[in-house]
Coordinates of C-alpha atoms and ligand atoms in Angstrom, one line a residue:
Chain A
X1 CA -224.2 121.0 69.6
X2 CA -226.5 120.9 66.8
X3 CA -225.8 119.1 64.4
X4 CA -228.3 117.3 62.1
X5 CA -227.6 113.9 63.4
X6 CA -229.3 111.0 64.7
X7 CA -226.6 111.2 67.9
X8 CA -227.3 113.0 70.4
X9 CA -226.5 113.5 74.5
X10 CA -223.0 112.1 75.5
X11 CA -222.4 111.0 71.9
X12 CA -223.0 114.4 70.1
X13 CA -219.6 115.3 70.4
X14 CA -218.5 111.8 68.1
X15 CA -220.6 112.9 65.4
X16 CA -218.8 113.0 61.6
X17 CA -219.5 117.2 60.6
X18 CA -221.0 117.5 57.5
X19 CA -218.2 118.8 55.8
X20 CA -215.9 116.2 56.5
X21 CA -218.5 113.8 55.3
X22 CA -218.4 115.7 52.1
X23 CA -214.5 115.9 52.1
X24 CA -214.0 112.0 52.5
X25 CA -217.0 111.5 49.6
X26 CA -214.2 114.0 47.2
X27 CA -211.3 111.6 48.1
X28 CA -212.7 108.6 48.1
X29 CA -214.7 109.0 44.7
X30 CA -210.4 110.7 43.2
X31 CA -209.0 107.7 44.4
X32 CA -211.6 105.2 43.5
X33 CA -211.4 106.9 39.8
X34 CA -207.2 106.7 39.6
X35 CA -207.9 102.9 40.0
X36 CA -210.5 102.8 37.5
X37 CA -208.3 104.8 35.5
X38 CA -205.2 102.4 35.5
X39 CA -207.4 99.5 35.4
X40 CA -208.9 100.4 31.8
X41 CA -205.8 99.7 29.7
X42 CA -204.3 96.5 31.3
X43 CA -208.4 95.3 30.7
X44 CA -208.1 96.5 27.2
X45 CA -204.2 94.7 27.1
X46 CA -205.9 91.2 28.6
X47 CA -208.9 91.6 25.9
X48 CA -207.3 91.8 23.2
X49 CA -204.8 89.5 24.2
X50 CA -206.9 87.1 24.8
X51 CA -209.8 88.1 22.0
X52 CA -207.0 88.6 18.8
X53 CA -205.0 85.5 20.4
X54 CA -207.0 82.5 21.7
X55 CA -208.5 82.6 17.6
X56 CA -204.6 81.2 17.0
X57 CA -204.0 78.8 19.3
X58 CA -204.3 75.0 18.4
X59 CA -203.0 72.1 18.7
X60 CA -200.4 72.6 15.2
X61 CA -200.2 76.5 16.2
X62 CA -198.6 74.8 19.6
X63 CA -196.1 72.1 17.4
X64 CA -195.5 73.5 14.3
X65 CA -192.8 75.3 13.4
X66 CA -193.5 78.4 11.2
X67 CA -192.6 77.8 7.7
X68 CA -191.9 81.2 6.3
X69 CA -194.2 81.4 3.6
X70 CA -196.4 84.3 4.6
X71 CA -198.5 84.7 1.1
X72 CA -200.8 82.2 1.2
X73 CA -203.4 80.8 3.3
X74 CA -203.7 81.2 6.9
X75 CA -203.1 77.3 7.0
X76 CA -199.5 77.5 5.5
X77 CA -198.2 79.8 8.0
X78 CA -196.9 77.2 10.4
X79 CA -196.9 77.7 13.9
X80 CA -194.5 79.2 16.7
X81 CA -193.0 75.8 17.8
X82 CA -189.1 77.0 17.5
X83 CA -190.4 80.2 19.3
X84 CA -191.3 78.9 22.2
X85 CA -189.0 75.9 22.8
X86 CA -186.0 78.5 22.5
X87 CA -187.2 81.3 24.5
X88 CA -187.7 78.5 27.5
X89 CA -183.8 77.7 26.4
X90 CA -182.5 80.9 26.2
X91 CA -184.6 82.5 29.4
X92 CA -183.0 78.7 31.4
X93 CA -179.9 79.2 30.8
X94 CA -179.9 83.5 31.3
X95 CA -181.9 82.8 34.6
X96 CA -178.6 80.2 35.5
X97 CA -176.6 82.4 35.0
X98 CA -178.0 85.4 36.6
X99 CA -179.8 84.0 39.6
X100 CA -177.0 82.5 41.1
X101 CA -174.8 85.5 40.1
X102 CA -177.6 87.8 41.5
X103 CA -177.9 86.2 44.6
X104 CA -174.5 85.6 45.5
X105 CA -173.9 89.7 44.6
X106 CA -176.6 90.7 47.2
X107 CA -175.4 88.0 50.0
X108 CA -172.1 90.0 49.7
X109 CA -173.7 93.3 49.4
X110 CA -175.4 92.6 52.6
X111 CA -174.2 89.8 55.1
X112 CA -170.2 90.9 54.2
X113 CA -169.9 94.2 52.1
X114 CA -172.3 96.2 54.3
X115 CA -171.3 99.7 54.4
X116 CA -168.0 99.6 52.9
X117 CA -166.3 101.5 49.9
X118 CA -166.2 99.1 48.0
X119 CA -170.3 97.8 48.6
X120 CA -170.7 101.5 47.2
X121 CA -169.2 101.0 44.3
X122 CA -171.4 97.7 43.5
X123 CA -174.4 99.4 44.6
X124 CA -173.9 102.8 42.5
X125 CA -173.4 100.1 39.1
X126 CA -176.1 97.9 39.9
X127 CA -178.6 101.3 39.9
X128 CA -176.7 102.6 36.7
X129 CA -177.3 99.0 35.0
X130 CA -180.4 98.7 36.2
X131 CA -181.6 101.9 33.9
X132 CA -179.4 100.8 31.4
X133 CA -182.1 100.1 28.5
X134 CA -182.1 96.5 26.9
X135 CA -181.1 97.1 23.6
X136 CA -177.5 98.3 25.2
X137 CA -177.2 95.1 26.5
X138 CA -177.8 93.5 23.4
X139 CA -175.6 95.7 21.6
X140 CA -172.4 94.7 24.5
X141 CA -172.5 91.0 23.8
X142 CA -172.5 91.6 19.6
X143 CA -169.5 94.1 19.7
X144 CA -168.1 91.3 22.2
X145 CA -169.2 88.1 21.6
X146 CA -170.2 88.3 17.5
X147 CA -167.8 91.4 15.9
X148 CA -165.3 90.8 18.8
X149 CA -164.5 86.8 18.0
X150 CA -165.5 86.9 14.4
X151 CA -168.4 84.2 14.7
X152 CA -171.6 84.2 14.0
X153 CA -175.1 84.6 16.4
X154 CA -176.0 82.3 18.9
X155 CA -179.1 81.3 21.7
X156 CA -176.4 81.4 24.5
X157 CA -175.3 84.7 23.3
X158 CA -178.5 85.7 23.8
X159 CA -178.7 84.7 27.1
X160 CA -175.4 86.2 27.9
X161 CA -177.6 89.6 27.1
X162 CA -180.7 88.2 28.8
X163 CA -178.1 87.3 31.9
X164 CA -176.9 91.2 32.3
X165 CA -180.7 92.4 32.0
X166 CA -182.0 90.1 34.8
X167 CA -178.7 90.5 36.7
X168 CA -179.4 93.9 38.6
X169 CA -182.7 92.6 38.8
X170 CA -182.0 90.5 40.9
X171 CA -179.5 91.5 42.9
X172 CA -181.4 94.5 44.0
X173 CA -184.6 92.6 44.7
X174 CA -183.0 89.9 46.9
X175 CA -180.4 92.6 48.7
X176 CA -184.1 94.1 49.6
X177 CA -185.3 91.0 51.2
X178 CA -181.8 89.9 53.0
X179 CA -182.4 93.3 54.8
X180 CA -185.8 92.8 56.1
X181 CA -184.1 89.5 58.0
X182 CA -184.1 90.4 61.4
X183 CA -180.2 90.6 62.3
X184 CA -181.6 89.1 66.2
X185 CA -181.7 86.2 63.6
X186 CA -178.2 86.0 61.8
X187 CA -176.9 86.4 65.8
X188 CA -179.1 83.5 67.5
X189 CA -177.5 81.0 65.2
X190 CA -173.8 83.1 65.3
X191 CA -174.1 82.6 69.3
X192 CA -174.6 79.2 68.8
X193 CA -171.6 78.7 67.0
X194 CA -172.3 78.4 63.6
X195 CA -169.9 79.4 61.2
X196 CA -171.3 83.0 59.2
X197 CA -171.4 80.7 55.8
X198 CA -173.5 78.1 57.5
X199 CA -175.6 80.9 59.0
X200 CA -176.4 82.1 55.4
X201 CA -177.0 79.1 53.6
X202 CA -179.6 77.4 56.6
X203 CA -181.0 80.7 58.3
X204 CA -180.6 83.5 55.9
X205 CA -181.8 82.4 52.6
X206 CA -184.6 79.8 53.9
X207 CA -185.7 82.9 55.7
X208 CA -185.5 85.1 52.5
X209 CA -186.6 82.2 49.9
X210 CA -190.0 83.2 49.9
X211 CA -189.5 86.6 49.3
X212 CA -187.0 86.5 47.0
X213 CA -188.8 84.1 44.6
X214 CA -190.6 87.5 43.5
X215 CA -188.1 89.6 42.6
X216 CA -186.6 86.3 41.0
X217 CA -189.7 86.0 38.9
X218 CA -189.6 89.8 37.8
X219 CA -186.2 89.4 36.5
X220 CA -187.4 86.1 34.5
X221 CA -191.2 87.7 33.1
X222 CA -189.0 90.9 32.0
X223 CA -186.3 88.8 30.4
X224 CA -188.2 86.2 28.5
X225 CA -190.6 89.5 26.8
X226 CA -187.2 91.5 25.8
X227 CA -186.9 91.6 22.0
X228 CA -183.7 94.3 21.4
X229 CA -181.3 91.7 23.4
X230 CA -181.5 89.0 20.9
X231 CA -181.9 90.3 17.7
X232 CA -178.7 90.6 17.4
X233 CA -177.4 87.6 19.4
X234 CA -179.5 84.9 18.8
X235 CA -180.9 86.3 15.3
X236 CA -183.6 84.3 14.5
X237 CA -184.6 81.0 12.1
X238 CA -188.2 78.8 11.1
X239 CA -186.8 76.0 12.2
X240 CA -186.8 74.0 16.1
X241 CA -183.1 74.4 17.1
X242 CA -182.3 73.1 20.4
X243 CA -178.8 73.7 19.9
X244 CA -177.6 76.8 21.9
X245 CA -174.4 76.9 19.8
X246 CA -176.5 78.1 17.0
X247 CA -179.5 80.9 15.8
X248 CA -182.4 80.3 17.6
X249 CA -186.1 81.5 17.6
X250 CA -188.0 83.2 20.6
X251 CA -191.3 84.4 20.8
X252 CA -190.3 88.0 20.8
X253 CA -188.6 87.8 18.2
X254 CA -191.3 85.9 16.3
X255 CA -193.8 88.5 17.3
X256 CA -191.9 91.4 16.1
X257 CA -191.4 90.2 12.8
X258 CA -195.1 88.9 12.4
X259 CA -196.8 91.7 13.9
X260 CA -195.2 93.6 10.4
X261 CA -196.5 91.4 7.9
X262 CA -199.8 92.2 5.7
X263 CA -201.3 89.1 5.7
X264 CA -203.7 89.0 8.8
X265 CA -202.4 85.4 9.1
X266 CA -199.4 86.1 10.2
X267 CA -200.5 89.2 12.3
X268 CA -203.0 86.5 14.1
X269 CA -199.6 84.6 14.8
X270 CA -197.9 87.1 16.6
X271 CA -201.3 87.3 18.6
X272 CA -201.3 84.5 19.8
X273 CA -197.3 84.5 20.5
X274 CA -198.0 86.7 22.6
X275 CA -200.8 85.3 24.9
X276 CA -198.8 81.9 24.5
X277 CA -195.5 84.3 25.8
X278 CA -198.6 85.4 28.7
X279 CA -199.1 81.9 29.1
X280 CA -196.1 80.9 30.1
X281 CA -194.8 83.2 32.4
X282 CA -197.9 83.2 34.4
X283 CA -197.6 79.5 34.4
X284 CA -194.0 79.8 35.8
X285 CA -195.1 82.6 38.6
X286 CA -198.2 79.9 39.8
X287 CA -195.4 77.2 40.1
X288 CA -192.7 79.2 41.5
X289 CA -195.4 80.5 44.2
X290 CA -197.0 76.4 45.3
X291 CA -192.9 75.9 46.1
X292 CA -191.7 78.9 48.0
X293 CA -195.2 78.2 49.7
X294 CA -194.2 75.0 50.4
X295 CA -191.2 75.8 51.6
X296 CA -192.5 78.3 54.2
X297 CA -193.4 76.8 57.5
X298 CA -194.3 80.0 59.4
Chain B
X1 CA -163.6 103.7 89.6
X2 CA -164.2 101.4 92.6
X3 CA -161.3 99.3 92.8
X4 CA -162.1 98.6 96.5
X5 CA -165.1 96.6 95.2
X6 CA -164.3 94.0 92.8
X7 CA -160.8 93.2 94.1
X8 CA -161.8 91.3 96.6
X9 CA -163.7 89.1 94.2
X10 CA -161.4 88.6 92.2
X11 CA -158.8 88.0 94.3
X12 CA -161.1 84.3 96.3
X13 CA -160.5 83.3 93.0
X14 CA -161.6 79.5 94.0
X15 CA -158.7 77.1 93.5
X16 CA -160.3 75.1 90.9
X17 CA -159.6 71.7 90.8
X18 CA -161.3 71.1 87.3
X19 CA -158.4 73.6 85.9
X20 CA -157.7 72.9 82.0
X21 CA -161.5 71.9 80.9
X22 CA -161.9 75.8 79.3
X23 CA -158.3 75.1 77.6
X24 CA -159.9 71.7 76.3
X25 CA -163.1 73.1 75.5
X26 CA -162.0 76.0 72.7
X27 CA -158.7 75.0 71.7
X28 CA -158.8 75.2 68.0
X29 CA -159.8 71.4 66.8
X30 CA -156.7 69.7 65.2
X31 CA -158.8 66.6 63.3
X32 CA -159.8 65.3 66.7
X33 CA -162.7 63.8 68.0
X34 CA -165.1 67.3 68.3
X35 CA -166.3 65.7 71.8
X36 CA -163.1 65.3 73.7
X37 CA -164.1 66.5 76.7
X38 CA -165.2 63.8 78.9
X39 CA -168.7 63.6 78.7
X40 CA -171.2 60.4 79.8
X41 CA -173.0 58.1 77.2
X42 CA -175.1 60.0 75.8
X43 CA -178.6 58.6 76.7
X44 CA -181.6 60.2 76.3
X45 CA -182.0 63.6 77.9
X46 CA -178.8 62.5 80.3
X47 CA -176.3 64.0 78.2
X48 CA -176.6 67.2 79.6
X49 CA -177.1 66.6 83.2
X50 CA -173.9 65.4 83.8
X51 CA -172.3 68.6 82.4
X52 CA -170.7 71.2 85.0
X53 CA -170.6 74.9 84.1
X54 CA -167.1 76.4 83.9
X55 CA -166.0 79.7 85.4
X56 CA -165.3 82.8 83.4
X57 CA -163.1 85.3 84.4
X58 CA -163.2 89.1 83.4
X59 CA -159.9 90.5 83.6
X60 CA -159.9 94.7 82.7
X61 CA -162.4 93.7 79.9
X62 CA -163.1 96.9 78.0
X63 CA -165.2 97.4 74.8
X64 CA -165.6 99.3 71.7
X65 CA -167.7 100.9 69.2
X66 CA -165.8 102.5 66.9
X67 CA -163.8 104.8 69.2
X68 CA -166.2 105.0 72.2
X69 CA -165.3 103.0 75.1
X70 CA -168.6 101.7 76.4
X71 CA -167.1 99.1 78.5
X72 CA -164.4 100.7 80.8
X73 CA -162.3 98.0 81.5
X74 CA -164.1 95.6 83.8
X75 CA -163.1 92.7 86.6
X76 CA -165.8 89.9 87.6
X77 CA -165.6 86.5 88.3
X78 CA -168.4 83.9 87.7
X79 CA -168.4 81.9 89.0
X80 CA -169.0 77.7 88.4
X81 CA -172.0 76.5 88.5
X82 CA -173.6 80.2 89.7
X83 CA -176.4 82.4 89.1
X84 CA -175.0 85.7 88.2
X85 CA -177.2 89.0 87.6
X86 CA -176.0 91.9 86.0
X87 CA -177.9 95.2 87.1
X88 CA -177.8 98.6 86.3
X89 CA -179.3 101.1 84.2
X90 CA -180.2 101.7 80.8
X91 CA -177.3 102.1 78.2
X92 CA -174.9 101.4 81.0
X93 CA -172.9 98.7 78.5
X94 CA -174.8 95.7 80.4
X95 CA -175.3 93.9 77.2
X96 CA -172.3 94.7 75.6
X97 CA -169.9 93.9 78.3
X98 CA -172.2 90.0 78.5
X99 CA -171.5 89.9 74.8
X100 CA -168.4 90.6 74.9
X101 CA -168.0 87.3 76.7
X102 CA -169.1 84.8 74.3
X103 CA -167.8 87.0 72.1
X104 CA -170.4 88.6 70.1
X105 CA -169.6 92.1 70.1
X106 CA -166.4 91.3 67.6
X107 CA -170.4 91.0 65.0
X108 CA -171.2 94.6 65.3
X109 CA -169.1 96.6 62.4
X110 CA -166.3 98.7 63.8
X111 CA -167.0 97.1 67.7
X112 CA -163.9 95.2 69.1
X113 CA -163.1 94.4 72.6
X114 CA -159.6 94.4 74.4
X115 CA -159.1 92.5 78.1
X116 CA -159.3 89.1 79.0
X117 CA -162.0 86.7 79.5
X118 CA -160.7 83.3 81.0
X119 CA -162.8 80.7 80.2
X120 CA -162.3 78.5 83.0
X121 CA -158.2 79.2 82.3
X122 CA -157.8 80.0 78.9
X123 CA -158.5 83.1 77.0
X124 CA -161.6 83.3 74.6
X125 CA -159.3 86.0 73.1
X126 CA -156.5 84.2 72.3
X127 CA -155.7 84.5 68.8
X128 CA -155.5 80.8 68.9
X129 CA -158.7 80.3 69.9
X130 CA -161.3 79.4 67.2
X131 CA -164.5 81.4 67.6
X132 CA -166.8 79.3 66.6
X133 CA -165.7 77.1 69.7
X134 CA -166.6 80.1 72.3
X135 CA -169.9 80.1 71.0
X136 CA -170.8 76.8 71.3
X137 CA -169.3 76.9 75.5
X138 CA -170.9 79.6 76.0
X139 CA -174.7 79.6 74.6
X140 CA -176.8 83.0 74.5
X141 CA -180.1 83.6 74.9
X142 CA -181.6 87.1 73.5
X143 CA -184.2 89.5 75.2
X144 CA -186.6 88.4 72.5
X145 CA -187.8 85.2 71.7
X146 CA -186.4 84.5 68.3
X147 CA -187.0 81.0 66.9
X148 CA -185.7 80.4 63.7
X149 CA -188.7 80.9 61.8
X150 CA -188.2 78.3 58.5
X151 CA -187.7 75.4 61.5
X152 CA -190.4 73.2 63.0
X153 CA -189.4 73.0 67.0
X154 CA -187.4 69.7 66.3
X155 CA -185.3 71.3 64.0
X156 CA -185.0 74.5 66.2
X157 CA -183.4 72.9 69.3
X158 CA -181.4 70.8 66.3
X159 CA -180.4 74.0 65.0
X160 CA -176.8 74.5 67.1
X161 CA -175.9 70.7 66.1
X162 CA -177.1 70.8 62.6
X163 CA -175.0 73.8 61.9
X164 CA -172.2 73.4 63.7
X165 CA -169.1 72.9 61.5
X166 CA -167.6 69.8 63.5
X167 CA -170.9 68.3 63.5
X168 CA -171.6 67.0 67.0
X169 CA -174.6 66.3 65.4
X170 CA -173.4 64.5 62.8
X171 CA -173.6 61.0 65.4
X172 CA -176.7 59.5 63.8
X173 CA -180.3 60.1 63.8
X174 CA -181.7 58.3 67.5
X175 CA -178.5 60.3 69.2
X176 CA -179.7 63.8 67.2
X177 CA -183.4 63.3 68.5
X178 CA -181.8 61.7 71.9
X179 CA -180.4 65.2 72.5
X180 CA -183.2 67.5 71.5
X181 CA -185.4 65.5 73.8
X182 CA -182.6 66.0 76.7
X183 CA -182.5 69.8 75.8
X184 CA -187.1 70.5 75.7
X185 CA -186.9 68.2 78.7
X186 CA -183.9 70.3 80.1
X187 CA -185.6 73.7 79.5
X188 CA -189.0 71.9 81.1
X189 CA -190.6 72.2 77.2
X190 CA -191.1 68.4 76.7
X191 CA -194.0 67.3 78.3
X192 CA -196.0 70.2 76.0
X193 CA -194.0 69.9 72.9
X194 CA -193.5 65.5 72.8
X195 CA -196.2 66.2 70.2
X196 CA -195.7 69.3 68.4
X197 CA -192.2 68.8 67.6
X198 CA -192.9 69.3 63.8
X199 CA -194.6 72.6 64.5
X200 CA -193.0 75.4 63.4
X201 CA -191.5 76.7 66.3
X202 CA -192.0 80.6 65.7
X203 CA -196.2 79.8 66.6
X204 CA -195.9 78.6 69.9
X205 CA -196.5 81.1 72.6
X206 CA -194.0 84.1 73.7
X207 CA -193.1 81.9 76.5
X208 CA -192.7 78.2 74.6
X209 CA -190.7 80.8 72.4
X210 CA -187.9 82.0 74.9
X211 CA -188.1 78.2 76.5
X212 CA -187.6 77.0 73.0
X213 CA -184.7 79.2 72.7
X214 CA -182.9 77.9 76.1
X215 CA -183.5 74.6 74.7
X216 CA -181.5 75.7 72.0
X217 CA -178.7 76.8 73.3
X218 CA -178.7 73.6 75.7
X219 CA -178.8 71.3 72.9
X220 CA -174.8 72.5 71.7
X221 CA -174.1 71.4 75.6
X222 CA -172.7 74.5 76.4
X223 CA -171.3 74.9 80.1
X224 CA -172.1 78.8 80.2
X225 CA -175.7 80.3 79.5
X226 CA -175.5 84.3 78.9
X227 CA -179.1 85.3 79.0
X228 CA -180.1 89.4 78.3
X229 CA -183.4 90.2 79.9
X230 CA -184.4 87.0 78.8
X231 CA -188.1 87.6 80.6
X232 CA -188.8 91.8 79.4
X233 CA -191.1 90.2 76.6
X234 CA -192.8 87.7 78.7
X235 CA -196.0 87.7 80.8
X236 CA -195.4 87.2 85.0
X237 CA -196.3 83.6 84.2
X238 CA -194.1 83.1 81.7
X239 CA -191.2 84.9 83.9
X240 CA -191.9 82.3 86.4
X241 CA -191.4 79.6 84.5
X242 CA -188.3 80.1 83.3
X243 CA -187.1 81.9 86.6
X244 CA -188.0 78.3 88.4
X245 CA -185.7 77.0 84.9
X246 CA -182.6 79.0 85.6
X247 CA -183.0 77.4 89.0
X248 CA -182.6 74.0 88.0
X249 CA -180.1 74.6 85.2
X250 CA -177.2 76.0 87.4
X251 CA -176.7 72.8 88.2
X252 CA -174.8 72.2 85.5
X253 CA -174.4 75.7 83.6
X254 CA -172.9 78.9 84.7
X255 CA -175.1 81.5 84.2
X256 CA -175.1 85.3 83.4
X257 CA -178.1 86.9 83.6
X258 CA -178.6 90.6 82.4
X259 CA -182.4 92.4 84.2
X260 CA -183.4 95.3 85.0
X261 CA -186.1 93.5 87.5
X262 CA -184.4 93.7 91.2
X263 CA -187.1 91.6 92.1
X264 CA -185.4 88.7 89.9
X265 CA -182.4 89.6 90.4
X266 CA -183.0 88.7 93.9
X267 CA -185.2 85.7 93.5
X268 CA -182.9 83.7 90.8
X269 CA -179.2 85.2 91.4
X270 CA -176.0 83.8 93.4
X271 CA -174.6 86.5 93.2
X272 CA -175.9 90.4 91.6
X273 CA -173.3 92.9 90.0
X274 CA -173.9 96.4 89.7
X275 CA -172.6 98.5 86.8
X276 CA -172.7 102.1 85.8
X277 CA -171.9 103.5 83.2
X278 CA -169.5 101.1 82.0
X279 CA -167.7 100.5 84.8
X280 CA -168.6 97.9 87.2
X281 CA -169.5 99.4 90.8
X282 CA -169.5 96.9 93.2
X283 CA -170.7 92.6 93.6
X284 CA -171.4 90.6 95.6
X285 CA -174.1 87.7 97.1
X286 CA -176.6 89.5 96.1
X287 CA -178.7 89.4 100.0
X288 CA -175.9 91.6 100.7
X289 CA -175.9 93.8 97.2
X290 CA -179.6 94.4 97.9
X291 CA -179.6 94.5 102.0
X292 CA -176.6 96.3 102.8
X293 CA -174.1 97.7 99.6
X294 CA -171.2 99.0 99.8
X295 CA -171.4 101.4 97.6
X296 CA -173.7 104.6 97.6
X297 CA -174.4 104.2 94.3
X298 CA -176.0 100.8 94.6
X299 CA -178.0 101.5 97.2
X300 CA -179.5 104.5 95.5
X301 CA -180.5 102.0 92.7
X302 CA -181.6 99.2 94.1
X303 CA -183.5 101.6 96.6
X304 CA -184.7 103.6 93.0
X305 CA -183.3 106.3 93.6
X306 CA -182.4 107.2 90.2
X307 CA -182.2 104.8 87.3
Ligands
LIG401 N1 -174.5 99.0 68.0 C1 -173.5 100.2 68.5 N2 -173.1 100.6 67.9 C2 -172.3 102.1 68.8 N3 -172.7 102.2 70.3 C3 -173.8 101.1 70.6 C4 -174.4 100.4 70.0 N4 -175.0 99.4 70.9 C5 -174.9 100.2 72.2 N5 -173.8 101.4 72.0 C6 -173.7 102.4 73.0 O1 -172.9 101.4 74.2 C7 -173.8 101.8 75.3 C8 -173.8 100.4 76.3 O2 -174.5 99.7 75.5 P1 -175.7 98.3 76.4 O3 -176.9 98.0 75.2 O4 -174.8 97.9 76.0 O5 -176.4 98.8 77.5 P2 -177.3 98.0 78.2 O6 -176.6 98.4 79.8 O7 -177.6 96.8 77.6 O8 -178.4 99.2 78.2 P3 -180.4 98.5 78.7 O9 -180.2 98.1 79.9 O10 -181.3 99.9 77.0 O11 -180.2 97.2 77.6 C9 -174.7 102.6 75.0 O12 -174.6 104.1 75.5 C10 -175.4 102.3 73.7 O13 -175.7 104.1 73.1
LIG402 MG1 -179.3 95.5 76.8

C-alpha cells in the first residue's frame, strides 16, 4: 500500500483513502448546512418574539383587560388578562374532554380491538381526523351547537371544537406508546392472576405514562395556538369572563384581532400576547416533564 | 404417536389423599373469604412453607393457533411436589403446552386449547372455573426476566397480591410485608435485597431479576409453578442459583420446567418428558430418559444426534 498516510506496516490496510475522506467531508458539510438552514427561521421566530414581545410585557399588561380603545395612546389600550384566562379555561376543558377519551380509545385499540375489523375502521377515521383542517372543527361545532340549537357563542363550545382537534393527536400518540409496551409485561401480570383491567391500570398505563405525556403536550400546544376553531364558537370579548357558558376571549383570537390594527401599540400587544402563549406552553411542558419524571422509577 | 410411552404414566396416578384441593382452589369465588383453603396463620416467611403442591394432569390436550394444531393430544401427569422437565427441539410445542396449563395460551388472538387440564382433580377448562383463580394457583416464570419497570423491588413482589381481584393482599400492611419477605426469602433474595426494597426492580442484575420474578409468582402462593426456559438469559452462576432454588421450592410447589439444557434437566428434574412436533414421545424418571430411553427418537435427541 502506498497511501500517503502516516500509517505503515501491518496497519496500512486500515488506512482511510483520501477519496473517502473527501466524500465524508462533503457529506458532513451538507448535513450541517441543512441543520443551519432549518435553524434560521426558528431562530428568527424566537428573536422577533422576544424583541417585540418583551417590550410590551409588564405587570399591567398581564393584569388588565383590553379596553377595546385602540386609537389613542399606548397606555389606554389595556392588557391581555381576559385572553390569558380564557385560553387557560377553554384549553383546560378541551383537555379534560380529549385526554381521557383519547387515551381510552388508544387503550381499547391496543388492548382489546387489536386487528379486528372495527379497530381498523376506528384507526382509519382517526387518521382522517388528524388531517382535517382546524377550521372545519370550528365549523362543525358552529353548525351543530350554535346554528343547530339557535343559541349563541360560548366558551365551552370553543372547548368542544378544540377537543375534537386534540382527539386524534392524543389517540395516535398514545397508541404508538402503548404498542411499545412489551407483551411480556402484560403476560407476566396476567399470569399472576390479575384481571385484564387491573393489568391495564396498574402495569400498562403507568409504564406508558412518560411517553404519553409527550403526545398529550403536543395536542395541548396545538390546541392552545388555534384561532380558527374559536372565532365562531367562543367568539371574543374584552372583559374577563370566567363563565364557560358565555363569550370568551382567548390569546390566539386576541392576537388575530390585534395584529391587523393600524396602531403600533396594538400590534405590539399582539407580539406580547404571542410571547405569553409560547411561555405558557413552555411552562406546561416543564411541569409535565417534571411530574412524569418523578413518577417513573426505572 | 406413542401411546405405549405415555399411557402407563397416566394410569399409575397415585391415589391422592388430598383429593378436592384443586377444585376448592379454582372454584369460582362466591363471595366467601378468598382464603377458604387451609393455610397456616401468616407469620413472616412461614406462610409459603406450609403449602403443598398439587398434581397436574393433561388429558388429550390439544392447542391451536388459528387452525394450526401445534400440540396434538398430550396425556401427561405432573406429580405433586416433583420437578418435571420438558425437553424437545425448538418449535415442538413446549411453550405452547405449558401455557395451556395456566390458560395463558388463550390470551393469544385466535388461539385456543382443547382437552382437559386437571389441577388435582378439577378441570381448569371447566366453564364454571374463573381463569384468574387458575392463574393464581398456577404461577409462571418466563424466559426473559421481566420485573414491572415502574415498580420497586417490594412493589414487584407485592404486585400479585395487590393486583388480584379478590385481594388476598387486602389484609393490612404488616401482612403484606410479611408475605413479601416470605416470598423473597423463598426465592433466596432476602439477604441481598432486604435493604434495597425501594430500589427499582429493573435495576437488578439479570439473575436477581429472574429470582425477583420467581418471588413475585411465589407471593400469591401458587400450588404449581411453570418455568419456560427460566435460565436461558442467565450466566452459569445465576443459573446454578436458580437450580438450587428449584430444588428448595419443590417442597412446597409442583414445578414444570421447560429447558433446552440437558444437563439442567438432569440436575433438577425428577421426571423428564420428551416432546417432538407437538406430541409427547415419552416421559419417565429423568435418569431413565437420559440413560435408557424406550424410544429411539428420545435417545437420538438426548445424545445430540438431532435437534
Ligand atoms: N403466536 C403464535 N402464532 C402462531 N404460531 C405460533 C405462535 N407461537 C408459536 N407458534 C408455533 O407453534 C409451534 C410451537 O411453538 P412453541 O413456542 O410452543 O415451541 P417451543 O417448543 O417452545 O420452541 P422453543 O424451544 O424454540 O421455545 C411452532 O411451530 C411455532 O411456530
Ligand atoms: Mg419456547
